[in-house]
Coordinates of C-alpha atoms in Angstrom, one line a residue:
Chain A
M1 CA 114.6 123.7 -1.2
K2 CA 115.8 126.2 -3.8
R3 CA 114.4 123.9 -6.5
I4 CA 111.0 124.1 -4.9
Y5 CA 111.0 127.8 -4.9
Y6 CA 112.1 127.6 -8.5
L7 CA 109.2 125.3 -9.4
I8 CA 106.7 127.5 -7.5
S9 CA 107.9 130.5 -9.5
I10 CA 107.5 128.7 -12.7
V11 CA 103.9 127.7 -11.8
F12 CA 103.2 131.2 -10.6
V13 CA 104.5 132.8 -13.9
A14 CA 102.6 130.2 -15.9
G15 CA 99.5 131.1 -13.9
L16 CA 99.9 134.8 -14.6
W17 CA 100.4 134.1 -18.3
A18 CA 97.2 132.0 -18.3
C19 CA 95.4 135.0 -16.8
N20 CA 96.7 137.3 -19.5
K21 CA 95.9 135.0 -22.3
D22 CA 92.7 135.9 -24.3
L23 CA 90.5 133.0 -23.2
P24 CA 87.3 132.6 -25.2
E25 CA 84.8 134.7 -23.4
I26 CA 81.8 132.8 -22.1
F27 CA 78.6 134.8 -22.5
I28 CA 76.6 135.1 -19.4
G29 CA 73.2 136.3 -20.2
F30 CA 70.9 138.3 -17.9
Q31 CA 71.5 137.5 -14.3
Q32 CA 69.2 138.3 -11.4
P33 CA 71.4 139.8 -8.7
E34 CA 70.9 137.9 -5.4
N35 CA 69.8 141.0 -3.5
F36 CA 67.4 142.3 -6.2
T37 CA 63.7 141.7 -6.6
Q38 CA 62.2 139.9 -9.6
P39 CA 62.6 142.0 -12.8
A40 CA 59.5 143.5 -14.5
Y41 CA 60.6 142.9 -18.1
H42 CA 59.0 140.2 -20.1
F43 CA 62.0 138.0 -21.0
S44 CA 59.7 135.3 -22.3
T45 CA 59.2 137.3 -25.5
N46 CA 62.9 138.4 -25.8
N47 CA 65.4 135.8 -25.0
I48 CA 68.8 137.4 -24.5
S49 CA 71.6 135.9 -26.6
Q50 CA 75.2 136.9 -27.1
K51 CA 74.5 137.8 -30.8
G52 CA 71.4 139.8 -29.9
F53 CA 73.1 141.7 -27.1
E54 CA 76.2 142.5 -29.2
L55 CA 74.0 143.7 -32.1
G56 CA 72.0 145.8 -29.6
R57 CA 75.3 147.3 -28.3
K58 CA 76.4 148.1 -31.9
L59 CA 73.0 149.8 -32.6
F60 CA 73.2 151.7 -29.3
Y61 CA 76.6 153.3 -30.3
D62 CA 75.7 153.8 -34.0
P63 CA 74.8 157.3 -35.2
I64 CA 73.0 155.7 -38.1
L65 CA 69.9 155.9 -35.8
S66 CA 69.8 159.7 -36.2
A67 CA 68.5 161.7 -39.2
N68 CA 71.9 163.0 -40.3
N69 CA 73.9 160.1 -38.9
S70 CA 75.6 162.4 -36.3
I71 CA 74.5 161.2 -32.9
S72 CA 73.9 157.8 -31.3
C73 CA 72.1 156.7 -28.1
G74 CA 75.5 156.7 -26.5
S75 CA 75.9 160.4 -27.3
C76 CA 73.6 161.3 -24.4
H77 CA 73.9 158.1 -22.4
I78 CA 77.7 157.9 -21.5
Q79 CA 78.9 154.8 -19.7
T80 CA 81.4 156.7 -17.5
S81 CA 78.5 158.8 -16.2
A82 CA 76.3 155.7 -15.6
F83 CA 74.8 156.3 -19.0
T84 CA 73.7 159.8 -18.4
H85 CA 74.8 163.0 -20.1
H86 CA 77.2 164.4 -17.6
G87 CA 77.4 168.2 -17.2
H88 CA 74.2 168.8 -19.2
S89 CA 71.1 169.9 -17.3
V90 CA 69.1 169.0 -20.4
S91 CA 70.6 167.1 -23.3
H92 CA 71.4 168.6 -26.7
G93 CA 70.4 166.4 -29.5
I94 CA 70.8 166.6 -33.3
N95 CA 72.1 170.0 -34.6
D96 CA 72.6 170.9 -30.9
R97 CA 68.8 171.3 -30.4
M98 CA 68.0 171.5 -26.7
G99 CA 65.5 169.3 -25.0
T100 CA 63.6 170.0 -21.8
R101 CA 64.7 167.1 -19.7
N102 CA 67.8 165.5 -18.2
S103 CA 68.8 162.3 -19.8
P104 CA 68.1 159.4 -17.4
P105 CA 70.6 156.6 -16.7
I106 CA 70.4 153.3 -18.7
M107 CA 70.7 151.2 -15.6
N108 CA 68.7 148.3 -14.2
L109 CA 65.9 149.0 -16.7
A110 CA 64.7 145.4 -16.4
W111 CA 63.2 146.4 -13.1
N112 CA 61.5 149.6 -14.4
T113 CA 57.7 149.4 -14.8
S114 CA 57.7 152.5 -17.0
F115 CA 60.1 154.7 -18.9
M116 CA 60.9 158.4 -19.2
W117 CA 60.5 161.0 -16.5
D118 CA 56.7 161.0 -17.1
G119 CA 56.3 157.2 -17.6
G120 CA 54.8 157.8 -21.0
I121 CA 56.3 154.5 -22.3
A122 CA 55.2 151.3 -20.6
D123 CA 57.4 148.8 -22.5
L124 CA 61.2 148.9 -22.9
D125 CA 60.8 147.5 -26.4
L126 CA 58.8 150.6 -27.4
Q127 CA 61.2 153.1 -25.7
A128 CA 63.7 153.7 -28.4
I129 CA 61.1 155.0 -30.8
A130 CA 60.7 158.1 -28.7
P131 CA 64.3 159.5 -28.9
I132 CA 64.8 158.3 -32.5
T133 CA 61.7 160.2 -33.7
N134 CA 62.0 163.2 -31.3
H135 CA 62.7 166.4 -33.2
V136 CA 65.3 167.6 -30.7
E137 CA 66.9 164.3 -30.1
M138 CA 67.6 162.1 -33.2
D139 CA 64.9 163.5 -35.5
E140 CA 64.7 160.4 -37.6
M141 CA 61.7 158.4 -38.8
M142 CA 61.5 154.7 -37.9
P143 CA 61.1 153.6 -41.5
G144 CA 64.2 155.7 -42.3
V145 CA 66.3 153.8 -39.6
L146 CA 65.2 150.4 -40.9
A147 CA 65.8 151.4 -44.5
K148 CA 69.4 152.4 -43.6
L149 CA 70.0 149.2 -41.7
R150 CA 68.5 147.1 -44.5
G151 CA 70.9 148.8 -46.9
S152 CA 73.9 147.6 -44.9
S153 CA 75.2 144.1 -45.7
Q154 CA 77.0 144.1 -42.3
Y155 CA 73.8 144.7 -40.4
R156 CA 71.9 142.2 -42.5
T157 CA 74.4 139.5 -41.5
L158 CA 74.3 140.6 -37.8
F159 CA 70.5 140.4 -37.7
K160 CA 70.5 137.1 -39.5
N161 CA 73.0 135.7 -36.9
A162 CA 71.0 137.1 -34.0
F163 CA 67.4 136.5 -35.0
G164 CA 67.7 134.0 -37.9
S165 CA 66.4 136.5 -40.5
D166 CA 68.0 139.3 -42.3
D167 CA 64.6 141.0 -43.0
I168 CA 65.4 143.5 -40.1
S169 CA 61.9 143.7 -38.7
T170 CA 60.8 146.4 -36.3
N171 CA 60.5 143.7 -33.7
D172 CA 64.1 142.4 -34.1
F173 CA 65.5 146.0 -34.2
L174 CA 63.8 147.1 -31.0
K175 CA 64.4 143.8 -29.2
A176 CA 68.2 143.9 -30.0
L177 CA 68.3 147.4 -28.4
S178 CA 66.4 146.1 -25.4
Q179 CA 68.8 143.2 -25.1
F180 CA 71.7 145.6 -24.7
M181 CA 69.9 147.9 -22.3
L182 CA 68.6 145.0 -20.2
M183 CA 72.1 143.7 -19.7
C184 CA 73.2 147.0 -18.2
V185 CA 72.8 145.9 -14.6
S186 CA 74.4 147.9 -11.9
S187 CA 74.6 145.6 -8.8
N188 CA 78.2 145.8 -7.7
S189 CA 78.3 148.8 -5.4
R190 CA 79.6 148.5 -1.8
Y191 CA 76.0 148.6 -0.6
D192 CA 75.3 145.5 -2.7
S193 CA 78.3 143.5 -1.5
I194 CA 77.3 144.3 2.1
M195 CA 73.7 143.3 1.5
R196 CA 75.0 140.0 0.0
H197 CA 77.2 139.5 3.1
D198 CA 80.4 139.4 1.1
A199 CA 83.4 138.6 3.3
G200 CA 85.1 141.6 4.9
K201 CA 82.5 144.1 3.6
N202 CA 80.9 146.3 6.2
F203 CA 79.5 149.9 6.4
T204 CA 81.7 152.4 8.3
D205 CA 80.1 153.9 11.4
E206 CA 79.2 157.0 9.4
E207 CA 77.7 155.0 6.6
T208 CA 75.7 153.0 9.2
N209 CA 74.3 156.2 10.6
G210 CA 73.6 157.4 7.1
Y211 CA 71.8 154.2 6.3
A212 CA 69.6 154.7 9.3
V213 CA 68.8 158.3 8.2
F214 CA 68.1 157.0 4.7
K215 CA 65.7 154.4 6.0
Q216 CA 63.9 156.9 8.1
K217 CA 63.6 159.9 5.7
C218 CA 64.2 158.8 2.1
S219 CA 63.2 155.1 1.7
A220 CA 59.4 155.8 1.4
C221 CA 60.1 156.8 -2.2
H222 CA 63.6 155.5 -2.9
K223 CA 62.8 151.9 -2.1
E224 CA 65.5 149.3 -1.8
P225 CA 67.1 147.6 -3.5
L226 CA 66.5 149.5 -6.7
F227 CA 66.2 152.8 -4.7
T228 CA 62.9 153.8 -6.5
D229 CA 59.4 152.6 -5.9
N230 CA 58.6 153.4 -9.6
T231 CA 55.9 155.8 -8.7
F232 CA 55.3 159.4 -9.8
R233 CA 55.5 162.2 -7.3
N234 CA 55.7 166.0 -7.0
N235 CA 58.8 166.7 -4.9
G236 CA 58.1 170.4 -4.6
L237 CA 60.4 171.8 -7.3
S238 CA 59.5 175.4 -8.3
V239 CA 57.8 175.4 -11.6
S240 CA 60.3 176.8 -14.2
S241 CA 59.4 178.9 -17.2
V242 CA 59.3 175.7 -19.3
N243 CA 56.3 174.7 -17.1
D244 CA 56.9 171.0 -17.6
E245 CA 53.7 169.4 -16.4
G246 CA 55.3 166.0 -16.0
R247 CA 53.0 162.9 -15.7
Y248 CA 50.0 165.1 -16.5
L249 CA 51.2 165.2 -20.1
V250 CA 50.7 161.5 -20.3
T251 CA 47.5 160.8 -18.2
Q252 CA 45.9 164.3 -18.5
Q253 CA 44.6 163.8 -14.9
Q254 CA 44.8 167.0 -12.8
T255 CA 46.1 164.7 -9.9
D256 CA 49.2 164.0 -12.0
L257 CA 50.2 167.6 -12.6
Y258 CA 53.9 168.2 -11.8
K259 CA 54.6 164.6 -10.9
F260 CA 57.8 162.9 -12.2
K261 CA 59.1 159.4 -11.8
V262 CA 61.1 158.8 -8.6
P263 CA 64.7 158.2 -9.9
S264 CA 67.0 155.6 -8.5
L265 CA 69.8 156.8 -6.2
R266 CA 72.3 154.3 -7.5
N267 CA 75.5 155.8 -9.0
L268 CA 74.6 159.3 -7.8
S269 CA 78.2 160.4 -7.8
F270 CA 78.3 160.1 -11.6
T271 CA 74.9 161.2 -12.7
A272 CA 74.9 165.0 -11.9
P273 CA 73.1 167.2 -12.5
Y274 CA 69.9 166.1 -10.8
M275 CA 66.1 166.3 -11.2
H276 CA 64.1 166.0 -14.4
D277 CA 65.5 169.2 -15.7
G278 CA 69.0 168.8 -14.3
R279 CA 68.6 172.0 -12.2
F280 CA 70.8 170.9 -9.3
L281 CA 74.5 170.6 -10.0
T282 CA 75.4 168.9 -6.7
L283 CA 73.9 166.6 -4.1
D284 CA 74.2 169.4 -1.6
A285 CA 71.9 171.5 -3.7
V286 CA 69.5 168.5 -3.8
L287 CA 69.5 168.2 0.0
D288 CA 69.1 172.0 0.3
H289 CA 66.0 171.6 -1.8
Y290 CA 64.5 168.9 0.4
T291 CA 65.3 170.7 3.7
S292 CA 64.5 174.3 2.8
H293 CA 63.1 175.0 -0.7
I294 CA 60.1 172.7 -1.1
Q295 CA 57.4 174.7 -3.0
P296 CA 53.7 174.1 -2.3
T297 CA 52.8 173.5 -5.9
P298 CA 49.7 171.4 -6.9
N299 CA 49.9 167.7 -5.9
L300 CA 52.9 168.2 -3.6
D301 CA 53.6 164.8 -2.1
P302 CA 52.1 164.6 1.4
L303 CA 55.3 163.1 2.7
F304 CA 56.8 166.6 2.6
L305 CA 54.0 168.0 4.8
Q306 CA 54.7 166.1 8.0
N307 CA 56.6 169.0 9.7
V308 CA 55.8 172.6 10.4
Q309 CA 58.0 173.6 7.5
P310 CA 57.4 171.6 4.3
G311 CA 60.3 169.3 3.5
I312 CA 62.6 166.9 5.3
A313 CA 64.3 167.9 8.5
L314 CA 68.0 167.0 8.4
S315 CA 70.6 168.0 11.0
M316 CA 74.1 168.7 9.8
P317 CA 75.5 165.4 11.1
E318 CA 72.5 163.5 9.6
R319 CA 73.2 165.2 6.3
Q320 CA 76.9 164.3 6.3
S321 CA 76.3 160.6 7.2
L322 CA 73.5 160.4 4.6
L323 CA 75.9 161.6 1.9
S324 CA 78.4 159.0 3.0
F325 CA 75.8 156.3 2.8
L326 CA 74.7 157.4 -0.7
K327 CA 78.3 157.0 -1.9
T328 CA 78.1 153.3 -1.1
L329 CA 75.6 153.1 -4.0
D330 CA 78.4 153.9 -6.5
D331 CA 79.3 151.0 -8.7
H332 CA 82.6 151.7 -10.4
H333 CA 82.6 148.3 -12.0
F334 CA 79.4 149.2 -14.0
L335 CA 81.1 152.4 -15.3
T336 CA 84.1 150.4 -16.6
D337 CA 82.6 147.1 -17.6
A338 CA 84.0 146.5 -21.1
R339 CA 80.8 144.6 -22.1
F340 CA 78.8 147.8 -22.1
S341 CA 81.4 149.9 -23.9
E342 CA 81.6 150.9 -27.6
Q343 CA 83.7 148.2 -29.3
Chain B
M1 CA -7.9 113.0 -64.7
K2 CA -8.8 116.1 -62.7
N3 CA -7.7 114.3 -59.5
I4 CA -4.4 113.4 -60.9
F5 CA -3.9 116.9 -62.0
L6 CA -4.7 118.2 -58.6
L7 CA -2.4 115.7 -57.0
S8 CA 0.4 116.6 -59.3
F9 CA -0.1 120.3 -58.6
T10 CA 0.0 119.7 -54.8
A11 CA 3.1 117.6 -55.2
V12 CA 4.7 120.5 -57.1
L13 CA 3.8 122.9 -54.4
F14 CA 5.3 120.7 -51.7
T15 CA 8.5 120.3 -53.7
A16 CA 8.7 124.1 -54.0
C17 CA 8.2 124.5 -50.2
K18 CA 10.9 121.9 -49.6
K19 CA 13.3 123.8 -51.9
D20 CA 12.7 127.1 -50.0
D21 CA 13.6 125.4 -46.8
Q22 CA 17.0 124.5 -48.0
P23 CA 19.7 127.0 -46.9
L24 CA 20.9 129.4 -49.5
Y25 CA 24.0 130.0 -47.5
N26 CA 26.7 127.6 -46.4
A27 CA 28.3 129.0 -43.2
T28 CA 31.2 126.7 -43.6
I29 CA 32.3 128.5 -46.8
K30 CA 34.1 131.8 -46.6
A31 CA 33.3 134.4 -49.2
P32 CA 34.7 137.9 -49.9
L33 CA 33.1 141.0 -48.4
S34 CA 34.5 144.5 -48.9
I35 CA 33.6 147.6 -47.1
E36 CA 34.1 150.9 -48.8
F37 CA 34.8 154.0 -46.7
D38 CA 33.7 156.7 -49.0
N39 CA 34.9 160.0 -47.4
I40 CA 32.7 163.0 -48.1
A41 CA 32.2 166.5 -46.7
G42 CA 28.5 167.1 -46.2
S43 CA 26.9 166.7 -49.7
A44 CA 30.2 166.9 -51.6
N45 CA 32.8 164.3 -52.3
L46 CA 35.9 164.9 -50.2
Q47 CA 38.7 166.4 -52.3
L48 CA 42.1 166.9 -50.7
N49 CA 43.9 170.2 -50.9
T50 CA 41.8 171.9 -53.6
A51 CA 38.2 172.0 -52.4
T52 CA 37.0 174.2 -49.5
Y53 CA 34.4 173.5 -46.9
T54 CA 32.7 175.4 -44.2
N55 CA 32.1 174.2 -40.6
V56 CA 29.2 175.2 -38.3
A57 CA 31.3 177.9 -36.8
G58 CA 31.3 179.5 -40.3
E59 CA 35.0 178.9 -40.8
I60 CA 36.3 178.0 -44.3
F61 CA 38.9 175.2 -44.5
N62 CA 40.4 172.6 -46.7
V63 CA 41.6 169.1 -45.9
T64 CA 45.2 168.0 -46.6
L65 CA 45.1 164.7 -44.8
L66 CA 42.5 162.2 -43.6
K67 CA 43.6 158.9 -42.1
Y68 CA 42.0 156.6 -39.6
Y69 CA 42.1 153.1 -38.2
V70 CA 39.1 150.8 -38.4
S71 CA 39.3 147.5 -36.6
N72 CA 37.6 144.6 -34.9
F73 CA 34.9 144.0 -37.5
K74 CA 31.8 142.1 -36.5
L75 CA 28.8 141.1 -38.6
T76 CA 25.4 139.9 -37.5
D77 CA 23.3 137.8 -39.9
V78 CA 19.5 137.9 -40.3
N79 CA 19.3 134.9 -37.9
G80 CA 21.2 136.7 -35.2
N81 CA 24.4 134.8 -35.6
I82 CA 27.5 137.0 -34.9
Y83 CA 30.7 136.6 -36.9
T84 CA 33.8 138.2 -35.5
V85 CA 36.7 138.7 -38.0
P86 CA 39.8 137.2 -36.4
Q87 CA 41.8 139.9 -34.6
D88 CA 45.1 139.3 -36.5
S89 CA 43.4 140.2 -39.7
S90 CA 41.1 142.9 -38.4
Y91 CA 43.2 146.2 -38.5
F92 CA 42.9 148.5 -41.4
L93 CA 44.1 152.0 -42.2
V94 CA 41.9 154.1 -44.3
Q95 CA 43.5 157.1 -46.0
E96 CA 41.8 159.5 -48.4
G97 CA 43.4 159.2 -51.8
V98 CA 45.3 156.0 -50.9
T99 CA 43.0 153.3 -49.5
D100 CA 39.3 153.3 -48.9
N101 CA 38.5 149.6 -49.1
V102 CA 38.6 147.0 -46.4
Q103 CA 38.7 143.4 -47.7
L104 CA 37.3 140.8 -45.4
S105 CA 36.6 137.1 -45.8
V106 CA 33.5 136.0 -43.9
P107 CA 31.2 133.0 -43.8
E108 CA 28.4 132.9 -46.3
A109 CA 25.3 134.6 -44.9
E110 CA 22.9 137.5 -45.2
Y111 CA 24.2 140.1 -42.9
K112 CA 22.0 142.9 -41.4
T113 CA 24.4 144.5 -39.0
L114 CA 28.0 145.7 -39.3
S115 CA 30.1 146.9 -36.4
F116 CA 33.7 148.0 -36.1
V117 CA 35.9 150.1 -33.9
V118 CA 37.5 153.4 -34.9
G119 CA 41.0 153.1 -33.6
V120 CA 43.2 150.3 -32.1
D121 CA 41.7 148.5 -29.1
S122 CA 43.6 148.6 -25.7
L123 CA 44.6 145.0 -25.9
R124 CA 46.5 145.4 -29.2
N125 CA 47.8 148.8 -28.0
T126 CA 49.6 147.1 -25.2
M127 CA 50.7 144.0 -27.0
D128 CA 54.3 142.8 -27.5
I129 CA 56.0 144.5 -30.5
S130 CA 56.1 141.2 -32.3
R131 CA 52.3 141.3 -32.6
R132 CA 52.3 144.8 -34.2
T133 CA 52.8 143.9 -37.8
G134 CA 51.3 145.1 -41.1
T135 CA 49.2 148.3 -40.6
L136 CA 50.2 148.4 -36.9
D137 CA 54.0 148.4 -37.5
P138 CA 55.3 151.6 -35.9
A139 CA 58.3 151.5 -38.3
G140 CA 55.9 150.8 -41.2
P141 CA 52.4 152.1 -42.1
A142 CA 51.8 153.1 -38.5
A143 CA 55.0 155.3 -38.3
D144 CA 52.9 158.5 -38.5
M145 CA 49.9 157.0 -36.6
Y146 CA 51.8 156.4 -33.4
W147 CA 52.7 158.6 -30.4
G148 CA 56.2 157.5 -29.5
W149 CA 56.4 159.7 -26.3
N150 CA 53.2 158.3 -24.9
S151 CA 53.1 154.8 -26.3
G152 CA 49.9 154.4 -28.2
Y153 CA 48.3 154.5 -31.7
I154 CA 46.7 157.6 -33.2
F155 CA 43.2 156.5 -34.2
F156 CA 42.2 159.4 -36.4
K157 CA 44.0 162.3 -38.2
L158 CA 42.3 165.2 -39.9
E159 CA 44.6 167.9 -41.1
G160 CA 44.2 171.0 -43.3
T161 CA 44.3 174.7 -43.3
S162 CA 41.8 177.4 -42.4
P163 CA 42.2 181.2 -42.4
A164 CA 40.6 181.0 -39.0
S165 CA 43.5 179.0 -37.5
T166 CA 46.0 181.0 -35.6
S167 CA 48.8 178.4 -36.0
A168 CA 51.7 178.9 -38.3
D169 CA 50.6 178.8 -42.0
H170 CA 47.0 178.6 -40.7
V171 CA 47.3 174.9 -40.3
F172 CA 45.0 172.8 -38.2
Q173 CA 45.8 169.2 -37.0
Y174 CA 43.2 167.1 -35.1
H175 CA 44.9 163.9 -33.9
V176 CA 42.7 161.6 -31.9
G177 CA 44.2 158.8 -29.7
G178 CA 43.9 157.4 -26.2
F179 CA 43.0 153.8 -25.4
G180 CA 42.6 154.1 -21.7
G181 CA 46.2 153.7 -20.4
Y182 CA 48.3 150.9 -19.2
T183 CA 48.1 151.3 -15.5
T184 CA 46.8 154.8 -14.8
P185 CA 43.4 155.4 -16.4
T186 CA 43.8 157.9 -19.2
P187 CA 41.1 159.2 -21.6
N188 CA 39.6 156.4 -23.7
N189 CA 38.6 157.6 -27.2
L190 CA 37.8 154.1 -28.6
K191 CA 34.5 154.2 -30.4
T192 CA 32.4 151.3 -31.6
I193 CA 30.3 152.0 -34.6
T194 CA 27.2 149.8 -35.2
L195 CA 25.3 150.2 -38.5
D196 CA 22.0 148.6 -39.3
L197 CA 22.1 147.5 -43.0
S198 CA 18.5 146.4 -43.4
A199 CA 17.0 149.7 -44.6
R200 CA 19.5 150.3 -47.4
G201 CA 20.4 146.7 -48.3
T202 CA 21.6 143.7 -46.3
A203 CA 24.8 142.1 -47.4
K204 CA 24.1 138.8 -49.1
V205 CA 27.6 137.2 -49.0
K206 CA 28.1 134.1 -51.2
A207 CA 31.1 132.5 -52.7
G208 CA 31.8 133.3 -56.3
K209 CA 30.9 137.0 -56.1
E210 CA 32.0 140.0 -54.1
T211 CA 29.6 141.9 -51.9
N212 CA 30.4 145.5 -51.1
I213 CA 29.0 147.5 -48.2
H214 CA 29.3 151.1 -49.2
L215 CA 29.6 153.6 -46.3
M216 CA 29.6 157.3 -46.5
V217 CA 32.0 159.0 -44.0
D218 CA 31.1 162.6 -43.5
I219 CA 34.1 164.5 -42.1
L220 CA 31.9 167.5 -41.4
K221 CA 30.3 165.4 -38.7
A222 CA 33.7 165.0 -37.0
L223 CA 33.8 168.8 -36.7
N224 CA 30.2 169.5 -36.0
G225 CA 28.0 167.7 -33.6
N226 CA 27.8 167.6 -29.8
T227 CA 30.7 170.0 -29.8
N228 CA 31.1 172.3 -32.8
M229 CA 34.8 172.6 -33.3
S230 CA 36.3 176.0 -34.2
F231 CA 39.7 176.3 -35.8
A232 CA 40.0 179.8 -34.3
T233 CA 39.8 178.4 -30.7
T234 CA 41.4 174.9 -31.4
S235 CA 43.8 174.5 -34.2
M236 CA 46.0 171.7 -32.7
I237 CA 45.0 168.5 -31.0
H238 CA 47.9 166.2 -30.2
S239 CA 46.8 164.2 -27.1
A240 CA 43.9 162.2 -25.8
A241 CA 42.0 164.6 -23.5
P242 CA 41.6 167.5 -25.9
A243 CA 40.6 165.0 -28.6
I244 CA 37.5 163.8 -26.6
P245 CA 35.0 166.1 -28.4
V246 CA 36.2 165.2 -31.8
A247 CA 35.9 161.4 -31.0
N248 CA 32.4 162.0 -29.6
N249 CA 31.5 163.8 -32.8
Y250 CA 32.8 161.2 -35.2
M251 CA 30.7 158.5 -33.7
D252 CA 28.0 159.8 -36.1
M253 CA 30.3 160.2 -39.1
F254 CA 29.6 156.8 -40.6
R255 CA 26.4 156.1 -42.5
H256 CA 25.4 153.1 -44.6
D257 CA 24.6 154.2 -48.1
H258 CA 24.0 151.0 -50.1
T259 CA 25.1 147.5 -50.6
E260 CA 26.2 146.0 -53.9
N261 CA 25.3 142.3 -53.8

């Protein structure tokens, strides 16, 4: 009998040892989460490979992309804040120049139909050009970035391994960055495991109530499962002195004045401050806005005009349960996944 | 004897006719055709930086940069056959002082009409990055002809200084773009230019020589026309809607001057 215990112990210890051992990591490319819709990105022209993804990650964290090699993409998109710039209403770029908008999360971009708060960029592959060349962000020129990369024997090797050529073309550079960003999928929140009917996962009573409130009062814009419908809407924010005209800047249609993209609600606990200009520091301030401070600016979304007072009516208990539900969208695994971290 | 002479004469005549019927051009052979974009300002040759010009508003200005895309070349021959230059080799960037010549390879024919687009068509403007090479590479020649924040090519850039401009250093910058948008309709400033070559010389394209169609491009017409631009009221244009009057003006900027056959 004792011997059996002894043997079991040995097997158990051996098992633990096996777990600790550095097994060769098997690269799992882009995976479509079971409870998500079909992605919008054109994978047919950019097949994700381990080498391409790893190169994209290296580029994402490399300050070589900025004019004076001081800041990287990761400077304003920090993994532990779901790839936002925590604590910054608007981000500071090169030489601490201030922008006018809050840095959005790099998360589930494969499902985005447009990029930036105003949707000015329609293809993820073209997205990186904007921050690289923006005067207050990285202030570099695209030919400058490629010249620096081509001057690096390490990068030439990495591009050769990933794309079969060490020419470092614009296409390969931008697609490597896309590969990294596309892989940044957040789909392991409590909400997701409940939707996937994982064993033993259920909403609490308060979360269940909150989910009902959400479905009734928020889901028209923050559509499941990505928690955005990818549209542009004016949610009644007061117009600040910056007078950011939002989507109008892109389309120059009066009907788009003061409209911004509906952001996802995933990982809200980590992405404060909120709104396109990061004006609200807490979720309470956001809900205060929706209940009491909606401004009748041009193109205010009609959804806010269904009651006597513009906005969304929320009782105190509704509000509490809603906040509980929103916390089920937090994905701690995404924030700590070593695949997405600077190596 | 007389009869024989007449007969021979008739025979010679017939032979001559037969010869005329034979095609001069072989459409299966490609031959070089160049198009010169000769930038001028009214009746003066355009001279960057040093020369000064006056617009209809009476404002004096100089030009420091002139750059524009021409694309989607099409030629119609005297028989009405249309040849479209393959898209992948149909995008050119003209820049004063750098490049003013577009080199094409087209089937042998006598062409009477030339048409092209000023700018980059909406199809190419929304194509995968792998198809944006050469003059369309946003990290190459197109680096300063591309709006990164609102993905799309800049079709036309005219920059300079004018004492009338209220911008810093009296600079003016007229940048025209706008291909109509991906999903939401946005201003479309794509302009197709069609020029009849018959009055000033058709292009007789044959292998073994180079035919050149010489165009005059009058930048004053980009400023004066349907809307007379004033640097005092508008010194900066950096998006599609404000650029509409400039694009409408420059439709009349291109004129066929002569053809060297």
